[in-house]
Structures are given as structure tokens and as C-alpha cells.
Coordinates of C-alpha atoms in Angstrom, one line a residue:
L1 CA 0.0 0.0 0.0
D2 CA 2.8 2.4 0.8
S3 CA 4.3 1.8 -2.7
A4 CA 0.9 2.1 -4.3
L5 CA 0.4 5.4 -2.6
S6 CA 3.8 6.7 -3.8
Y7 CA 3.0 5.8 -7.4
Y8 CA -0.5 7.3 -7.2
Q9 CA 1.0 10.5 -5.8
Q10 CA 3.4 10.7 -8.7
Y11 CA 0.6 10.1 -11.2
Q12 CA -1.5 12.7 -9.5
G13 CA 1.3 15.2 -9.7
L14 CA 1.7 14.6 -13.4
M15 CA -2.0 15.0 -14.0
K16 CA -2.0 18.3 -12.1
S17 CA 0.8 19.5 -14.3
L18 CA -1.1 18.5 -17.5
V19 CA -4.3 20.2 -16.3
S20 CA -2.4 23.3 -15.4
A21 CA -0.8 23.3 -18.9
D22 CA -4.2 22.7 -20.6
P23 CA -7.1 23.5 -18.3
R24 CA -9.8 22.9 -20.9
N25 CA -8.6 19.4 -21.7
V26 CA -11.4 17.3 -20.2
E27 CA -9.4 14.0 -20.6
F28 CA -6.7 15.4 -18.3
R29 CA -9.3 16.6 -15.8
N30 CA -11.1 13.2 -15.9
N31 CA -7.8 11.4 -15.2
L32 CA -7.0 13.8 -12.4
A33 CA -10.4 13.0 -10.8
I34 CA -9.6 9.3 -11.2
S35 CA -6.2 9.9 -9.4
Y36 CA -8.1 11.4 -6.5
S37 CA -10.2 8.3 -6.4
K38 CA -7.1 6.0 -6.3
M39 CA -5.6 8.1 -3.6
G40 CA -8.8 7.9 -1.6
E41 CA -9.0 4.1 -2.0
T42 CA -5.4 3.7 -0.9
Y43 CA -5.7 5.9 2.2
G44 CA -8.9 4.1 3.0
S45 CA -7.0 0.7 2.9
L46 CA -4.4 2.2 5.1
G47 CA -7.1 3.2 7.7
Q48 CA -6.5 6.9 7.2
L49 CA -10.2 7.7 6.7
D50 CA -9.9 11.5 7.0
S51 CA -7.4 11.6 4.2
A52 CA -9.5 9.2 2.1
L53 CA -12.5 11.5 2.7
S54 CA -10.7 14.6 1.5
Y55 CA -9.6 12.9 -1.8
Y56 CA -13.1 11.6 -2.5
Q57 CA -14.4 15.1 -1.9
A58 CA -11.8 16.4 -4.5
Q59 CA -12.9 13.6 -6.9
M60 CA -16.5 14.7 -6.5
A61 CA -15.7 18.4 -7.0
M62 CA -13.7 17.6 -10.2
F63 CA -16.6 15.5 -11.7
E64 CA -19.1 18.2 -10.7
S65 CA -17.1 20.6 -12.8
L66 CA -16.8 18.2 -15.7
V67 CA -20.6 17.6 -15.7
S68 CA -21.2 21.3 -15.5
A69 CA -18.9 21.8 -18.5
D70 CA -20.4 18.9 -20.5
P71 CA -23.9 17.9 -19.1
R72 CA -24.5 15.4 -21.9
N73 CA -21.4 13.3 -21.2
V74 CA -22.7 10.1 -19.6
G75 CA -19.2 9.1 -18.6
F76 CA -18.8 12.2 -16.5
Q77 CA -22.2 11.7 -14.9
N78 CA -21.3 8.1 -14.1
G79 CA -18.0 9.3 -12.6
L80 CA -19.9 11.8 -10.4
A81 CA -22.2 9.0 -9.3
I82 CA -19.3 6.8 -8.4
S83 CA -17.7 9.7 -6.4
Y84 CA -20.9 10.0 -4.4
V85 CA -20.8 6.2 -3.7
K86 CA -17.2 6.5 -2.5
L87 CA -18.1 9.4 -0.2
G88 CA -21.0 7.3 1.1
E89 CA -18.8 4.3 1.8
I90 CA -16.2 6.3 3.7
S91 CA -19.1 8.1 5.6
V92 CA -20.4 4.6 6.7
E93 CA -16.9 3.7 8.0
L94 CA -16.8 7.0 9.9
G95 CA -20.3 6.2 11.4
A96 CA -21.9 9.2 9.6
Y97 CA -24.9 7.1 8.4
E98 CA -27.2 10.0 7.5
E99 CA -24.5 11.6 5.3
A100 CA -23.9 8.3 3.7
E101 CA -27.6 7.9 2.9
V102 CA -27.6 11.4 1.2
Y103 CA -24.6 10.5 -0.9
Y104 CA -26.1 7.1 -2.0
K105 CA -29.3 8.8 -2.9
Q106 CA -27.5 11.4 -5.0
A107 CA -25.7 8.5 -6.9
A108 CA -29.1 6.7 -7.3
A109 CA -30.7 9.8 -8.8
I110 CA -27.9 10.1 -11.4
W111 CA -28.1 6.4 -12.4
E112 CA -31.9 6.5 -12.6
K113 CA -31.5 9.3 -15.2
L114 CA -28.7 7.4 -17.0
V115 CA -30.8 4.3 -17.3
L116 CA -33.4 6.3 -19.2
I117 CA -31.1 8.3 -21.4
A118 CA -28.5 5.7 -22.1
P119 CA -30.2 2.2 -21.9
Q120 CA -27.4 0.8 -24.1
Y121 CA -25.1 0.8 -21.1
A122 CA -26.2 -2.2 -19.0
E123 CA -23.8 -1.4 -16.2
F124 CA -25.9 1.7 -15.3
Q125 CA -28.9 -0.5 -14.4
R126 CA -26.6 -2.8 -12.4
F127 CA -25.1 0.1 -10.5
L128 CA -28.6 1.5 -9.8
S129 CA -29.8 -1.9 -8.4
L130 CA -26.7 -2.2 -6.2
I131 CA -27.0 1.3 -4.7
Q132 CA -30.7 0.9 -4.1
E133 CA -29.9 -2.2 -2.0
R134 CA -27.3 -0.2 -0.1
I135 CA -29.8 2.6 0.5
Q136 CA -32.4 0.1 1.9
K137 CA -29.8 -1.5 4.2
L138 CA -28.7 1.9 5.4
E139 CA -32.3 3.0 6.0
N140 CA -32.8 -0.1 8.2
L141 CA -29.6 0.3 10.1
P142 CA -30.9 2.4 13.0
I143 CA -33.8 -0.1 13.4
L144 CA -31.4 -3.0 13.4
I145 CA -29.2 -1.4 16.0
L146 CA -32.1 -0.8 18.3
Q147 CA -33.4 -4.3 17.8
Y148 CA -29.9 -5.6 18.7
Q149 CA -29.8 -3.4 21.8
I150 CA -33.2 -4.8 22.9
Q151 CA -32.0 -8.3 22.5
Q152 CA -28.8 -7.7 24.4
T153 CA -30.3 -6.3 27.6
K154 CA -32.5 -7.8 30.3
D155 CA -33.3 -4.6 32.1
T156 CA -37.0 -3.8 31.6
T157 CA -36.5 0.0 32.0
Q158 CA -33.8 0.0 29.4
I159 CA -35.8 -2.2 27.0
Y160 CA -38.8 0.1 27.4
A161 CA -36.6 3.1 26.5
Y162 CA -35.2 1.3 23.4
Y163 CA -38.7 0.5 22.3
A164 CA -39.7 4.1 22.6
A165 CA -36.8 5.1 20.3
L166 CA -37.7 2.2 17.9
V167 CA -41.3 3.3 17.8
D168 CA -40.3 6.9 17.0
T169 CA -38.1 5.7 14.2
L170 CA -40.7 3.4 12.7
R171 CA -43.5 6.0 13.0
S172 CA -41.4 8.3 10.7
R173 CA -40.7 5.4 8.2
A174 CA -44.3 4.1 8.2
S175 CA -45.7 7.5 7.4
Q176 CA -43.7 7.4 4.1
Q177 CA -43.5 3.6 3.3
F178 CA -46.2 1.1 4.0
R179 CA -43.8 -1.7 4.5
Y180 CA -42.9 -0.4 7.9
V181 CA -46.4 -0.5 9.2
E182 CA -46.2 -4.1 10.4
D183 CA -43.0 -3.4 12.3
L184 CA -44.5 -0.3 13.8
S185 CA -47.6 -2.3 15.0
Q186 CA -45.4 -5.0 16.6
S187 CA -43.1 -2.5 18.2
L188 CA -46.0 -0.5 19.7
N189 CA -47.4 -3.7 21.1
S190 CA -44.0 -4.7 22.6
H191 CA -43.5 -1.2 24.0
A192 CA -46.9 -1.5 25.7
W193 CA -46.1 -4.9 27.1
Y194 CA -43.0 -3.7 28.9
G195 CA -44.8 -0.6 29.9
L196 CA -47.3 -2.8 31.8
F197 CA -44.5 -4.2 33.9
L198 CA -43.3 -0.7 34.7
G199 CA -46.8 0.5 35.8
E200 CA -47.2 2.6 32.7
F201 CA -50.8 1.5 32.2
A202 CA -52.2 4.6 30.6
Q203 CA -49.3 4.8 28.2
A204 CA -49.7 1.2 27.4
E205 CA -53.3 1.8 26.5
A206 CA -52.4 4.7 24.3
L207 CA -49.8 2.7 22.5
I208 CA -52.2 -0.2 21.8
Q209 CA -54.9 2.2 20.6
E210 CA -52.4 3.7 18.2
A211 CA -51.5 0.3 16.9
M212 CA -55.1 -0.6 16.5
G213 CA -55.5 2.4 14.2
L214 CA -52.9 1.1 11.8
P215 CA -53.9 -0.8 8.6
Y216 CA -52.4 -4.1 9.9
K217 CA -54.0 -6.9 11.8
N218 CA -52.0 -7.7 15.0
S219 CA -53.6 -10.5 17.0
Y220 CA -51.6 -9.6 20.2
L221 CA -53.1 -6.1 20.6
P222 CA -56.2 -7.1 22.6
T223 CA -54.0 -9.1 25.1
N224 CA -52.3 -5.9 26.1
L225 CA -55.2 -3.6 25.8
A226 CA -57.4 -5.5 28.3
P227 CA -54.9 -5.5 31.2
A228 CA -53.9 -1.9 30.5
L229 CA -57.6 -0.9 31.0
L230 CA -58.1 -3.2 34.0
F231 CA -55.1 -2.0 35.9
Q232 CA -56.3 1.6 35.5
G233 CA -59.6 0.8 37.0
K234 CA -61.5 0.8 33.7
K235 CA -63.2 -2.4 34.6
K236 CA -66.2 -2.1 32.3
E237 CA -64.0 -1.4 29.2
A238 CA -61.6 -4.2 30.1
L239 CA -64.4 -6.7 30.6
K240 CA -65.8 -5.8 27.2
V241 CA -62.4 -6.7 25.6
Y242 CA -62.0 -9.9 27.6
A243 CA -65.6 -11.1 26.9
S244 CA -65.5 -10.3 23.2
C245 CA -62.2 -12.1 22.6
R246 CA -62.0 -14.9 25.1
N247 CA -63.5 -17.7 22.8
K248 CA -61.9 -16.5 19.6
P249 CA -59.0 -18.7 18.2
F250 CA -55.7 -17.2 18.9
E251 CA -54.1 -17.2 15.4
V252 CA -50.5 -17.0 16.5
G253 CA -48.3 -18.9 18.9
S254 CA -49.3 -22.0 20.8
Y255 CA -52.5 -20.7 22.5
K256 CA -55.8 -22.2 21.3
T257 CA -58.0 -19.2 22.3
Y258 CA -57.5 -15.7 23.5
A259 CA -58.6 -16.9 27.0
D260 CA -55.5 -19.1 27.2
A261 CA -53.3 -16.1 26.2
F262 CA -55.1 -13.8 28.7
L263 CA -54.7 -16.3 31.6
D264 CA -51.1 -16.9 30.8
D265 CA -50.3 -13.2 30.8
M266 CA -52.2 -12.8 34.1
K267 CA -49.9 -15.3 35.7
A268 CA -46.9 -13.3 34.5
F269 CA -48.4 -10.1 35.9
E270 CA -49.1 -11.8 39.3
K271 CA -45.6 -13.2 39.4
A272 CA -44.1 -9.8 38.7
G273 CA -46.3 -8.2 41.4
I274 CA -47.5 -5.4 39.1
I275 CA -51.3 -5.7 39.7
P276 CA -52.5 -2.7 41.7
E277 CA -53.9 -3.7 45.1
A278 CA -57.1 -1.8 44.4
Y279 CA -58.0 -3.9 41.4
K280 CA -57.0 -7.4 42.5
A281 CA -60.7 -8.3 43.1
D282 CA -61.4 -7.3 39.5
V283 CA -58.6 -9.5 38.3
E284 CA -60.1 -12.5 40.1
E285 CA -63.4 -11.7 38.4
V286 CA -61.7 -11.6 35.0
K287 CA -59.9 -14.9 35.7
Q288 CA -63.3 -16.5 36.6
L289 CA -64.8 -15.2 33.4
L290 CA -61.9 -16.6 31.3
S291 CA -61.8 -19.9 33.0
N292 CA -65.5 -20.6 32.3
P293 CA -66.1 -19.7 28.6

């Protein structure tokens, strides 16, 4: 790598001299931009990310000037798209994920245009497909990180906080892309579940009501709504949920009916000691109802 860097530095120096001697020669300027890319790649391989970033920025600036000088040149536009990808890659390594996403989307926009105006170049469609995959992975990265953090901790308070962040992230995504609605529904339900164990009964109810308003069928929602209501003293509303669902088949998991799921959850609540003293008699009434369908 050190030898490669030395040769690229010499190449870059020669190209700068040529550009200086003939500033309008686009071939010289194109080759100078490529030299910046090679320098960036080499510094990146050496782990000197800041230096790599500066060279990729120089590459981008050169291709932007080339595109400005000759907007119809698909080679220059392709070079600019590649420079955005390089900046995106180095931004990912630096942990600047939002900046990386912006660069990737700039590259995608160029290749989307090139696919239309230059369909004879199959590589433009291939590049577009690859960068779209990267964008999708990058969009999901904050979600994956939060899901990983949830899996790695056993502290209920911390899990509850992580779910709050996850729900906020998914709300934003779901408002723009329908494919996130299912994840949002499930995360709202999980957020409510952990809220029950922290005594956040009103908040749990609000979360479940929000999930019920989504265009996605989540069989678990009634199992958290009912206790959230019951533990707030909303006995009439809670009994309505328990009574309406108890004999229905539970379509997920190993429970045959909702009554089985309700009773199993009640055991977990009793074990955790979260049932308010004032409503323990109501709980016994509910258990009687569920045990005698």
C-alpha cells in the first residue's frame, strides 16, 4: 500500500501539471479525478479515513465541474455518481450514516437518469440496483441497531426506552413507506407490554390504541389492551375486551384461544407483582370469566 500510494502521488502530480498546462482538456481533468479516487482508496485501505474522505471530496468536485462543462457526457455523470458512492462508503466507515444515505441517494438519482437516457449501457442499471440495495440497508440500520440493543439487555426499563426510540423511528418510516407499518404495529405492542411491567398502564393503553388504528391486523393487541384498561380501574371497558375475545381462536403462537393467552399473561403479571392492590378483586373476576367460557 505504501508503494501504491507513492505511485499514485506521482501520477496525481503529473496529471495536475497537465491540467495546469491545458485547463480545458477534459481528458486530463477526468484522469485527475480518477487519481483522486485512487488516492482515496489507498488511504482508506491504510485506515487513514480522514485523508481518504478529502480525496473523495476532491474527486466529487472535479466530476461536478466536468458535468457542468459537458452535461450530456454520460461518462462524466457516471464518474460523479461513483464519487458519491465513494463518499457514502467512507461516511459509513466514519459512522456518519445520515450523510452516507444522502450521498447514496445522489448517486441513485444520477443512475436513474442514465438508465433512461443511455439504456445501451447495462452497467448503469446494475449500478442502480446495487446502490438501491445499499440505501435500503442503510435506512434499516438504526432499526437493526435498536433491535440488537433490545436483544442484548434484560433490564426492563432499558428495554422500554429502546422500544420508545424504535417506535419513534418506525413512525417516521411508516408515514412514508407502507412496508414499515407491520414493524410499527409489533413494536407498539412490545412497547406497551414492557410498559405494563413498569406500571405505565395509561401509556400502554395509548400505544395499543395507536397500533389498532394502523392498517395491519395484530392478534396480540387485545391481550395488552385489556390489562392496560383493567389496571387503570377501567373495569367495564376491560371486561368488554375480555368477553369479546375470550372464545376466539388465537391465530399466532401456541394458544388455542384468547382466553389461554389472557390467563397466561395474568400469571406473568401476578408473578411480577404489578397488579394494583385496588384492582385485585377485579382480576379475580376476570380470571373467573376466562376460566368458564
